[in-house]
């Protein structure tokens, strides 16, 4: 019953009762309505999951893996329809929407395989002073229980799947709380999980108003783990409410691309532009500031601006790189930040143009430390360029951020890049490449306000299971 169907009124949740409207970002119209869970319904759903947990955790690992493979196959078979939904719900362009679905199917397959290889270890007591070999610990991994998965609007399928698949493979059951814009996609991938044979008491999608069920869910005594991707503010709120519950948090970022004098300018330009502007900059790993040494600053700024002027802007169906932002409020936030910077002396290298929530891509040169755009995460198509004296100043400026997701260094001197990488207080440093999360078996980590814990196929499997030691006293 956790489904949505396309009818004459648009998408509608099959569940009756209260509904929450889902607005499409392109025209601002209601594209569907999803069920608004009450707290009682949340309790019932979690109760059902706890029942499901008893059999799911005992199911043979190979059988769980098989069900996950079948789910991935369903996603692939429905790739076109799911991509349509992403275009409609979050205005992601067609190519990226198809990629998101494919990447999700690939992630599930990989997780199903990797989950089979999670092995424990055996420890003998006599390695510790005064102990004998008669004590043997058999160390294995067991599930945590009910995992609450909360993906954000920008990857409603992929960042749901990267939580759900490792949780299920680890033997857990899952509450999926999709973002409201992205809820229809979330409900559809849940339906496909059922169609693939995953029991409907093993994953349940809970939609509704954050005001009614948000805090209720994150502080629910029967939730055993929370995996959240979204803003730092919400992540910190979750951390303050979820007491003694393991957290895996992927939060905001202000990823810097440091460009040194010997960098290959074309390579830096291409990576910076696609890193900053794909999906209109609505990615936690987007390049959110360029820190470039004075010697090549003019050259790089011109090259970046020229390339940005060629980016397609418009409808997701037309495969535009820059599409309408998720909401008018989001666009207002970005627009204000741009204008504030210009008023403080930043130079816009591209025209400032906005149509509703569609903001044309903006490159701001001569950004200084006193501007908000130097530090805050716009989550929109604006790229500040800050000029620096040398690599050390770049590292200092990069590390002065409250965030620590990723950083990039462009130079042909790999030794220097490696040494600078060691100084950057971030989860991942990209040398001569844009900041980004994938491939998805790599570890994905945020320091400071960017998150807690490590994700990536194997790392997520480890985070969603715990050690259990059984000691033989021979
Ligand atoms: O928005 C946060 C995502 O984890 C970023 O993923 O680098 O593949 O776009 P991405």
PDB file of C-alpha atoms and ligand atoms in Angstrom, residues 103 152 154-155 159 229 250 282-285 379 435-438 440 444, ligand 1:
ATOM      1  CA  UNK A 103      24.169   4.379 -10.859  1.00  0.00           C
ATOM      2  CA  UNK A 152      17.785  14.689   0.174  1.00  0.00           C
ATOM      3  CA  UNK A 154      18.987  16.257  -5.084  1.00  0.00           C
ATOM      4  CA  UNK A 155      19.398  12.477  -5.378  1.00  0.00           C
ATOM      5  CA  UNK A 159      20.913   8.651  -2.022  1.00  0.00           C
ATOM      6  CA  UNK A 229      21.986  13.292   3.818  1.00  0.00           C
ATOM      7  CA  UNK A 250      26.444  13.477   4.909  1.00  0.00           C
ATOM      8  CA  UNK A 282      22.743  21.605  -6.184  1.00  0.00           C
ATOM      9  CA  UNK A 283      25.255  18.989  -5.076  1.00  0.00           C
ATOM     10  CA  UNK A 284      26.988  18.755  -1.726  1.00  0.00           C
ATOM     11  CA  UNK A 285      30.247  18.015  -3.568  1.00  0.00           C
ATOM     12  CA  UNK A 379      23.444  25.221  -3.439  1.00  0.00           C
ATOM     13  CA  UNK A 435      35.227  17.185  -6.388  1.00  0.00           C
ATOM     14  CA  UNK A 436      32.629  14.407  -6.509  1.00  0.00           C
ATOM     15  CA  UNK A 437      31.470  11.381  -4.562  1.00  0.00           C
ATOM     16  CA  UNK A 438      31.880   8.480  -6.973  1.00  0.00           C
ATOM     17  CA  UNK A 440      30.612   4.665  -5.107  1.00  0.00           C
ATOM     18  CA  UNK A 444      32.913   9.217   1.178  1.00  0.00           C
TER      19      UNK A 444
HETATM   20  O1  LIG B   1      24.858  15.994  -2.915  1.00  0.00           O
HETATM   21  C1  LIG B   1      25.551  15.122  -2.416  1.00  0.00           C
HETATM   22  C2  LIG B   1      25.972  13.956  -3.190  1.00  0.00           C
HETATM   23  O2  LIG B   1      26.439  12.930  -2.355  1.00  0.00           O
HETATM   24  C3  LIG B   1      26.990  14.310  -4.230  1.00  0.00           C
HETATM   25  O3  LIG B   1      27.194  13.243  -5.083  1.00  0.00           O
HETATM   26  O4  LIG B   1      29.292  14.010  -6.180  1.00  0.00           O
HETATM   27  O5  LIG B   1      27.952  12.182  -7.160  1.00  0.00           O
HETATM   28  O6  LIG B   1      27.115  14.516  -7.216  1.00  0.00           O
HETATM   29  P1  LIG B   1      27.915  13.503  -6.466  1.00  0.00           P
END
